[in-house]
Coordinates of N, CA, C and O in Angstrom, one line a residue:
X1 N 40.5 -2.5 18.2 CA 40.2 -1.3 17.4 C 39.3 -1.7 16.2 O 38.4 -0.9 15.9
X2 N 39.5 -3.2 15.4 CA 39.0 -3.2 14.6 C 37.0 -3.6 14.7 O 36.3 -3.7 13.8
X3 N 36.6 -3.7 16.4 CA 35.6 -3.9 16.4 C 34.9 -2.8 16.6 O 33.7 -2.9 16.7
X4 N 35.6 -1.4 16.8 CA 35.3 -0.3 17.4 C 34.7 -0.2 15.7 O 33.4 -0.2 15.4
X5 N 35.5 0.0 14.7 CA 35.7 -0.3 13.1 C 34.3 -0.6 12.4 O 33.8 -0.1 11.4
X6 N 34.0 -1.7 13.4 CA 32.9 -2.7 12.5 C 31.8 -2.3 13.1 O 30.8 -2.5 12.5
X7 N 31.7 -1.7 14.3 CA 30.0 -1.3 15.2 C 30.0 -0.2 14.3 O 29.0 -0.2 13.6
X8 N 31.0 1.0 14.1 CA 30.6 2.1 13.8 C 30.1 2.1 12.0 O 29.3 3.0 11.6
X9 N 30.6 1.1 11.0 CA 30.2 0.6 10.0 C 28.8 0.2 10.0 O 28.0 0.6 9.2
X10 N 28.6 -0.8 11.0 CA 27.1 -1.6 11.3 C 26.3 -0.1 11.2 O 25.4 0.3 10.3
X11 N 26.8 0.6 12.4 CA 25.5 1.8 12.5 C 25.1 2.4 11.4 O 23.9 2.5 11.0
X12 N 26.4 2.9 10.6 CA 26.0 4.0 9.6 C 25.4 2.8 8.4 O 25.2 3.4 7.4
X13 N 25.2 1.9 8.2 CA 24.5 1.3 7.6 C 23.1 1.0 7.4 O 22.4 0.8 6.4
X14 N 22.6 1.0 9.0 CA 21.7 0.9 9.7 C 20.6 2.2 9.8 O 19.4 2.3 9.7
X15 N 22.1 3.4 9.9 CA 21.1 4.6 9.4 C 20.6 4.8 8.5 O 19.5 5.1 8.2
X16 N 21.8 4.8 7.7 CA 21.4 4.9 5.8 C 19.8 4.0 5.5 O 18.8 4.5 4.9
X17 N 19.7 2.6 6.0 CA 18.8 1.8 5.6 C 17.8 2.6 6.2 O 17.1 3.2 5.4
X18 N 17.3 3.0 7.8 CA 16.0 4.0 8.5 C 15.8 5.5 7.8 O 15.0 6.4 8.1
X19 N 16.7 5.5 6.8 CA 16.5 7.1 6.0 C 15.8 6.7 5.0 O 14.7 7.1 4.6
X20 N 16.6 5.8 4.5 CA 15.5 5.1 3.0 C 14.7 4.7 3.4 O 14.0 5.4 2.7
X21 N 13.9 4.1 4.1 CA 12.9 3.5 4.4 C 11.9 4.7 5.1 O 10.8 5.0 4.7
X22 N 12.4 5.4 6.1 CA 11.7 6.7 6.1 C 11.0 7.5 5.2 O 10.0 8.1 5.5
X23 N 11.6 7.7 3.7 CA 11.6 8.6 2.3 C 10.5 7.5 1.8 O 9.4 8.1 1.5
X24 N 10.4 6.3 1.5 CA 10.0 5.8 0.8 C 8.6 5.2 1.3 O 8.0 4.4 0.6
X25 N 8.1 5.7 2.9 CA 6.7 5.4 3.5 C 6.0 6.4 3.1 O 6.3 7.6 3.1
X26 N 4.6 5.5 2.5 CA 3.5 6.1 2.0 C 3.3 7.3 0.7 O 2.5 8.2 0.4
X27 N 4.9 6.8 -0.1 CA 5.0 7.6 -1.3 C 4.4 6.5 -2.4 O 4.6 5.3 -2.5
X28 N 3.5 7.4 -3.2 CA 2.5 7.2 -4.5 C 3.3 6.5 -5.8 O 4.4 6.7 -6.2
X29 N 2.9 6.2 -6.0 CA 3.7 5.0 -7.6 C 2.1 5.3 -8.5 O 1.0 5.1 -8.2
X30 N 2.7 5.9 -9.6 CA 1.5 5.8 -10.4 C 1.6 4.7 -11.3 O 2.7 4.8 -12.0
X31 N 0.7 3.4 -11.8 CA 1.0 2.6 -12.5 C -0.2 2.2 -13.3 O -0.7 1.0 -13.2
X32 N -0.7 3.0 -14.0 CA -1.8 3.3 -15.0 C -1.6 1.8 -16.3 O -1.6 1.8 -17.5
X33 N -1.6 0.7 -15.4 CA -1.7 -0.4 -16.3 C -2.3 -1.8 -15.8 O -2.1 -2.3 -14.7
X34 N -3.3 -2.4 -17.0 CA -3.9 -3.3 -17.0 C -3.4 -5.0 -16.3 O -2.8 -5.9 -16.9
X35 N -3.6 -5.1 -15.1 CA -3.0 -6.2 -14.6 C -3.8 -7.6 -14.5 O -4.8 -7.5 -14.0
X36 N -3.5 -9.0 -14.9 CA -4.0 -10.3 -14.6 C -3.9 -10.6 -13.1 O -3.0 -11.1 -12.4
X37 N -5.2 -10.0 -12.7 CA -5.3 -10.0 -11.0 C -5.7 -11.2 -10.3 O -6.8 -11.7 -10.4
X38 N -4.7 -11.6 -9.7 CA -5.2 -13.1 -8.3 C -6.6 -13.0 -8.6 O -7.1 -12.1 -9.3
X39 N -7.3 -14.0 -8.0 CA -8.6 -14.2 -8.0 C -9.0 -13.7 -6.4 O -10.2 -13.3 -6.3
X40 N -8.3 -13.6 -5.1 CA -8.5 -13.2 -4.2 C -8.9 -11.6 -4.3 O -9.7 -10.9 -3.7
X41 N -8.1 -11.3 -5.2 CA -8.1 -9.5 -5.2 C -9.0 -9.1 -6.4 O -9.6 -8.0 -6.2
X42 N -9.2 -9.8 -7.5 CA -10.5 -10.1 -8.3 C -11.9 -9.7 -7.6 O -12.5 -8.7 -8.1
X43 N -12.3 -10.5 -6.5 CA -12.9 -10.9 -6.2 C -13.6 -9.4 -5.0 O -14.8 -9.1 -4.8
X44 N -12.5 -8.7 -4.7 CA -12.7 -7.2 -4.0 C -13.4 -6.2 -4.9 O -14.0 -5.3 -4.3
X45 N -13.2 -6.3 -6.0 CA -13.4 -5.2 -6.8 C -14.7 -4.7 -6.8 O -15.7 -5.5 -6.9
X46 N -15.0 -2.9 -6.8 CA -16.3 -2.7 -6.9 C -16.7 -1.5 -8.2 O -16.0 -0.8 -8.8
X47 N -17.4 -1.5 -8.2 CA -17.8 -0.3 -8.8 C -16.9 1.2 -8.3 O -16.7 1.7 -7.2
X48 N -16.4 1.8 -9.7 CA -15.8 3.3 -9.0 C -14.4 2.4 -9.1 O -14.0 1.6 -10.0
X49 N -13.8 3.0 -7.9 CA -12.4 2.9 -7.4 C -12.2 2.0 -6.3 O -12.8 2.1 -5.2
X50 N -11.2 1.1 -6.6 CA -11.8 0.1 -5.1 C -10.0 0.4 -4.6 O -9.0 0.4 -5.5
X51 N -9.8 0.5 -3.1 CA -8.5 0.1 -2.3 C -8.5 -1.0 -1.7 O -9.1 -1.4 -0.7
X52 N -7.5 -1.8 -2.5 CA -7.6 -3.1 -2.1 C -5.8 -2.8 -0.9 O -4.8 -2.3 -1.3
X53 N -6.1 -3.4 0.6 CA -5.3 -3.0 0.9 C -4.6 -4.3 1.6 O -5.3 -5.0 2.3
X54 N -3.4 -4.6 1.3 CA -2.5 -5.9 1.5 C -2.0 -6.1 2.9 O -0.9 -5.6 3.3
X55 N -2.6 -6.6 3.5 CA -2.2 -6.5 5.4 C -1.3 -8.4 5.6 O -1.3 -9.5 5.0
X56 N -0.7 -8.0 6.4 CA -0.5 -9.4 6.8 C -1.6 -9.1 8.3 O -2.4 -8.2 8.6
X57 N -1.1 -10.5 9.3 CA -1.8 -10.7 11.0 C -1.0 -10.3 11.6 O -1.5 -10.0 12.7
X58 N 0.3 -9.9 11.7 CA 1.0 -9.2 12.4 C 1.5 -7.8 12.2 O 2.5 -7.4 12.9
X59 N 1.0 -6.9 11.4 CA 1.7 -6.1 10.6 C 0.6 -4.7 12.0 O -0.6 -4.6 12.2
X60 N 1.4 -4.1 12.4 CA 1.2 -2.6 13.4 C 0.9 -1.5 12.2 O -0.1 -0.7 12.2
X61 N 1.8 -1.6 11.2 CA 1.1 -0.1 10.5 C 0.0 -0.5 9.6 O -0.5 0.3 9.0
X62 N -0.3 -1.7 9.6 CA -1.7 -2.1 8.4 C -2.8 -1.8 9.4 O -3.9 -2.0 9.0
X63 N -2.6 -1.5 10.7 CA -4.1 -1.1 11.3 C -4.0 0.3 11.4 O -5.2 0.6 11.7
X64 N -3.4 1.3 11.2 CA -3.5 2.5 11.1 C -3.5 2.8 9.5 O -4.1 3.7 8.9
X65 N -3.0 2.2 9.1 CA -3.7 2.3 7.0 C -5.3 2.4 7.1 O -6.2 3.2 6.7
X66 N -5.2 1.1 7.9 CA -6.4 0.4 7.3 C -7.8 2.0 8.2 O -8.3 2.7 7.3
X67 N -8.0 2.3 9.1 CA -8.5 3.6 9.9 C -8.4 4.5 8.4 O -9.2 4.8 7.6
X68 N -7.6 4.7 8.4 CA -6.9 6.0 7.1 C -7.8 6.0 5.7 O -8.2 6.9 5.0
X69 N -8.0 4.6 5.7 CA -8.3 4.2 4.3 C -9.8 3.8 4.0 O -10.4 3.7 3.0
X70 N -10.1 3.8 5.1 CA -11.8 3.1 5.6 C -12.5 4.4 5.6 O -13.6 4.6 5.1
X71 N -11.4 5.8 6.5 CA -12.6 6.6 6.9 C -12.4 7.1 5.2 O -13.4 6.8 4.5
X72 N -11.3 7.7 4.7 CA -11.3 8.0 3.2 C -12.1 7.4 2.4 O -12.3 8.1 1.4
X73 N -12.5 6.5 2.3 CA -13.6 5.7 1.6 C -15.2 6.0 1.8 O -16.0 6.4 0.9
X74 N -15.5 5.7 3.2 CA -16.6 6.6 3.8 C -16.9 8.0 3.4 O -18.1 8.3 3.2
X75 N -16.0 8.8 3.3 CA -16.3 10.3 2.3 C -16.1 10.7 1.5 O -16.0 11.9 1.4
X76 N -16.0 9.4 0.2 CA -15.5 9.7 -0.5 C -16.4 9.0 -1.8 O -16.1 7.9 -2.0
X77 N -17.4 9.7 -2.6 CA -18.0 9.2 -3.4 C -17.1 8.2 -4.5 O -16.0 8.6 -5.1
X78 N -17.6 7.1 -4.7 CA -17.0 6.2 -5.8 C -15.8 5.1 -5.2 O -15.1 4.3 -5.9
X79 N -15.8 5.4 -4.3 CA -14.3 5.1 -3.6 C -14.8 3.9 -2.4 O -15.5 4.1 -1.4
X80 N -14.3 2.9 -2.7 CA -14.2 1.6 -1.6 C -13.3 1.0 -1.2 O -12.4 0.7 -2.0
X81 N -13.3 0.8 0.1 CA -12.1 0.1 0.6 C -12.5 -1.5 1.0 O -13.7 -1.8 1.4
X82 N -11.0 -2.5 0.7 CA -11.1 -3.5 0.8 C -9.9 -4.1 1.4 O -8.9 -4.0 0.6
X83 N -9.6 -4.6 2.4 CA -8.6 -5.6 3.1 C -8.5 -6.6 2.7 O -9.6 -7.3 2.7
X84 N -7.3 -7.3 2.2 CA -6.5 -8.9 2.2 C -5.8 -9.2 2.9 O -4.7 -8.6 2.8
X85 N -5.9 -9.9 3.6 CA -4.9 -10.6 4.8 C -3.9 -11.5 3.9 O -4.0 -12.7 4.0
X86 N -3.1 -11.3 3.2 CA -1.8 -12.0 2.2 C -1.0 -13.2 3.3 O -0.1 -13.9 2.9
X87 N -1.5 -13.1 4.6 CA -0.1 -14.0 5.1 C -0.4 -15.3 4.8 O 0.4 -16.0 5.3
X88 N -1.1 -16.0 4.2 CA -1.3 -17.1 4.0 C -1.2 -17.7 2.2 O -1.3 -18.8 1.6
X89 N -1.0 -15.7 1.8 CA -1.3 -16.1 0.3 C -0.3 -15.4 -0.3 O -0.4 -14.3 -0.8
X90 N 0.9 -16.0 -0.2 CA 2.7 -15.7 -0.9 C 2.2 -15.5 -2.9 O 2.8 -14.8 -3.8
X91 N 1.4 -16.2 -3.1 CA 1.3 -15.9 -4.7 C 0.7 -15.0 -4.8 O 0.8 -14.7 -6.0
X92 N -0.2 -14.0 -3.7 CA -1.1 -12.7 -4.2 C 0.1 -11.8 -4.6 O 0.4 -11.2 -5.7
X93 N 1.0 -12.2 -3.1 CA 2.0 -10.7 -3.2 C 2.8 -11.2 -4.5 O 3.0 -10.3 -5.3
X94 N 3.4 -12.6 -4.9 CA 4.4 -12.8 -5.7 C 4.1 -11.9 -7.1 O 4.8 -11.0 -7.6
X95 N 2.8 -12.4 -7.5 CA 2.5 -12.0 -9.0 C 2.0 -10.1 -8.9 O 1.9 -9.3 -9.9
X96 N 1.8 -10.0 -7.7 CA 1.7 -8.5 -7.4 C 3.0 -7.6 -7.6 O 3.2 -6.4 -8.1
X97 N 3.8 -8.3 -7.1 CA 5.2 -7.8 -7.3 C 5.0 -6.9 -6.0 O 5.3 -5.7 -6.1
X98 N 4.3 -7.5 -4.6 CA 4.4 -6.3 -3.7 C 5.4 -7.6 -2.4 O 5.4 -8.8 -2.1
X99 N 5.9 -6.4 -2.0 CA 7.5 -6.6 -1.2 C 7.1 -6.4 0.5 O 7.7 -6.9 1.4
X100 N 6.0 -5.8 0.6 CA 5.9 -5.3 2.2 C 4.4 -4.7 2.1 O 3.6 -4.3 1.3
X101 N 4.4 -5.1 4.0 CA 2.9 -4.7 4.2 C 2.7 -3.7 4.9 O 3.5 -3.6 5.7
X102 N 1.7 -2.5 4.9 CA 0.7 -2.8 4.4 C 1.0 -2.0 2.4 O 1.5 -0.9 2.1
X103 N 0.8 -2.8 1.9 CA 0.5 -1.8 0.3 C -1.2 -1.4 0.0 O -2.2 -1.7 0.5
X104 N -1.0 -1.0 -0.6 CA -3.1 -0.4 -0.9 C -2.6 -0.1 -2.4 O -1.7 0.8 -2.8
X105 N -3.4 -0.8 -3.2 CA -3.7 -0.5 -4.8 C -4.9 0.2 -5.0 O -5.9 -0.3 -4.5
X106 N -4.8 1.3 -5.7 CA -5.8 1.3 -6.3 C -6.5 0.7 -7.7 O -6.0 1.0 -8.8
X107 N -7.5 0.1 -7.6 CA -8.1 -0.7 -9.0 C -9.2 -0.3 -9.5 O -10.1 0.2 -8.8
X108 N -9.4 -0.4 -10.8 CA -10.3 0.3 -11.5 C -11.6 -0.8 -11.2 O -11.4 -1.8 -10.6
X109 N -12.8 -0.5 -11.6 CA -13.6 -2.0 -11.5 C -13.2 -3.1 -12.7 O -13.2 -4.3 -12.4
X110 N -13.0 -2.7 -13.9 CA -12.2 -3.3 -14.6 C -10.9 -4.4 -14.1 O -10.7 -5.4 -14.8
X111 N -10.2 -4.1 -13.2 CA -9.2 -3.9 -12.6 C -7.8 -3.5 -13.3 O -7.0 -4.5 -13.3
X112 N -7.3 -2.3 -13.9 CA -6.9 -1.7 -13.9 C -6.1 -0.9 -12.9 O -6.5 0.1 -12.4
X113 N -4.7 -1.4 -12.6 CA -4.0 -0.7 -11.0 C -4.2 1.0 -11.6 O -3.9 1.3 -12.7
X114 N -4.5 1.8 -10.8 CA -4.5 3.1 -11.1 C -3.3 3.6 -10.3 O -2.5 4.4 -10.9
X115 N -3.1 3.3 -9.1 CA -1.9 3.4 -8.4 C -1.3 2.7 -7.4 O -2.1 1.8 -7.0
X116 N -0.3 2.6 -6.7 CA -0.1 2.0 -5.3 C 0.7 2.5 -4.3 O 1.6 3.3 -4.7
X117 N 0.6 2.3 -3.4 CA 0.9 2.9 -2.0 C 1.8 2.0 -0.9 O 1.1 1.4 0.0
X118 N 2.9 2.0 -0.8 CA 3.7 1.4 0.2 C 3.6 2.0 1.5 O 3.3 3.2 1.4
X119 N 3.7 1.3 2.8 CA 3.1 1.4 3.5 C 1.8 2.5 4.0 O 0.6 2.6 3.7
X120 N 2.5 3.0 4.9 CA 0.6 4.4 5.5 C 0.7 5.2 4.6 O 1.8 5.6 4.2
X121 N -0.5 5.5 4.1 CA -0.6 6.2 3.5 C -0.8 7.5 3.4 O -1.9 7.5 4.1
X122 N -0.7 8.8 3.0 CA -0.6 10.0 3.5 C -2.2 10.5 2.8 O -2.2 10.7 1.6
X123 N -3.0 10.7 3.4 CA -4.5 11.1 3.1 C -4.8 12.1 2.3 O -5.8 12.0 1.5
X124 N -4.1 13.0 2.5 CA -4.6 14.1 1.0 C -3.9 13.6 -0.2 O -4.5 13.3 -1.3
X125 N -2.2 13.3 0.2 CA -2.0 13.0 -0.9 C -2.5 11.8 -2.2 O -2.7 11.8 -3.4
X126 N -2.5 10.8 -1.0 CA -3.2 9.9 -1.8 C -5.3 10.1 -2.7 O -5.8 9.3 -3.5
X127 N -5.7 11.2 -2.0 CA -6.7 12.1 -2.2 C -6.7 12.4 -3.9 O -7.3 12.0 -4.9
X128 N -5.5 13.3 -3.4 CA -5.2 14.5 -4.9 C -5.0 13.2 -5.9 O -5.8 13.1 -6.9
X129 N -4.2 12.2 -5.6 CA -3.8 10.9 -6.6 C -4.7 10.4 -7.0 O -4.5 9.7 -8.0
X130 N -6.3 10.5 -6.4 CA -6.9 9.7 -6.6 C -8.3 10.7 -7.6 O -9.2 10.2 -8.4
X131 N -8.3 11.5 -7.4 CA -9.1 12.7 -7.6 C -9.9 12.4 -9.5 O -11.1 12.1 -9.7
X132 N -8.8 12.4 -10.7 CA -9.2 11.7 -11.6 C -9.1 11.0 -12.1 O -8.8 10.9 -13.3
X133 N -9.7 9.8 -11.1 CA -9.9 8.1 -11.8 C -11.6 8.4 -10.9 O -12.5 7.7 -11.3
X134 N -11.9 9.4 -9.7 CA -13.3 9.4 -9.5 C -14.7 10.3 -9.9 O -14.6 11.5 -10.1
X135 N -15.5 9.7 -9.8 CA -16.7 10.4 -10.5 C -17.0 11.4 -10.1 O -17.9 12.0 -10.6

């Protein structure tokens, strides 16, 4: 009985964790503050609003970000997108304070984080979020 006990424990923990993590894909963090940026993500930055977006080589939802975030950029005056492949670079994410991939910052050309985005990102909304930081 007591293993009957511990599967049904396991589960509801299991669900609890796929609800959080459900709620918390592709919701907006506004973080309107001046950061000392890696030199890899430095080095992305453009004029306007740049999406620097954090992929690892194995990561399935960083290639549907990445579609999302490429064509949003394409129509979107002031607005560039830029990919990092982090799996080789543990100190981008460390001093980023980012936990999972794909994330997409938004950076000022200054670089200035304007906002950030845990996993896919939702396209209008991140749109409306983005609306006055562009020209």
């Amino acid at each position: 009985m007591t293993g009957v006990w511990a599967l049904l424990g396991a589960l509801a923990v299991a669900g609890a964790l796929a609800v959080l993590l459900k709620v918390r894909e592709g919701r907006i963090s506004r973080r309107p503050v001046a950061a000392d940026l890696p030199a890899p993500v430095r080095d992305l930055l453009a004029p306007g609003v740049t999406l620097v977006q954090l992929s690892t080589t194995f990561c399935a939802p960083c290639r549907h970000a990445k579609v999302i975030l490429r064509d949003l950029a394409d129509r979107t005056d002031g607005l560039t997108h830029a990919e990092l492949d982090v799996t080789n670079l543990p100190d981008v994410t460390t001093s980023l304070g980012v936990m999972r991939t794909p994330t997409t910052l938004a950076l000022t050309a200054d670089g200035t984080e304007v906002l950030r985005v845990g996993g896919v990102p939702k396209r209008d909304s991140l749109l409306e979020a983005l609306r006055p930081h562009l020209p």
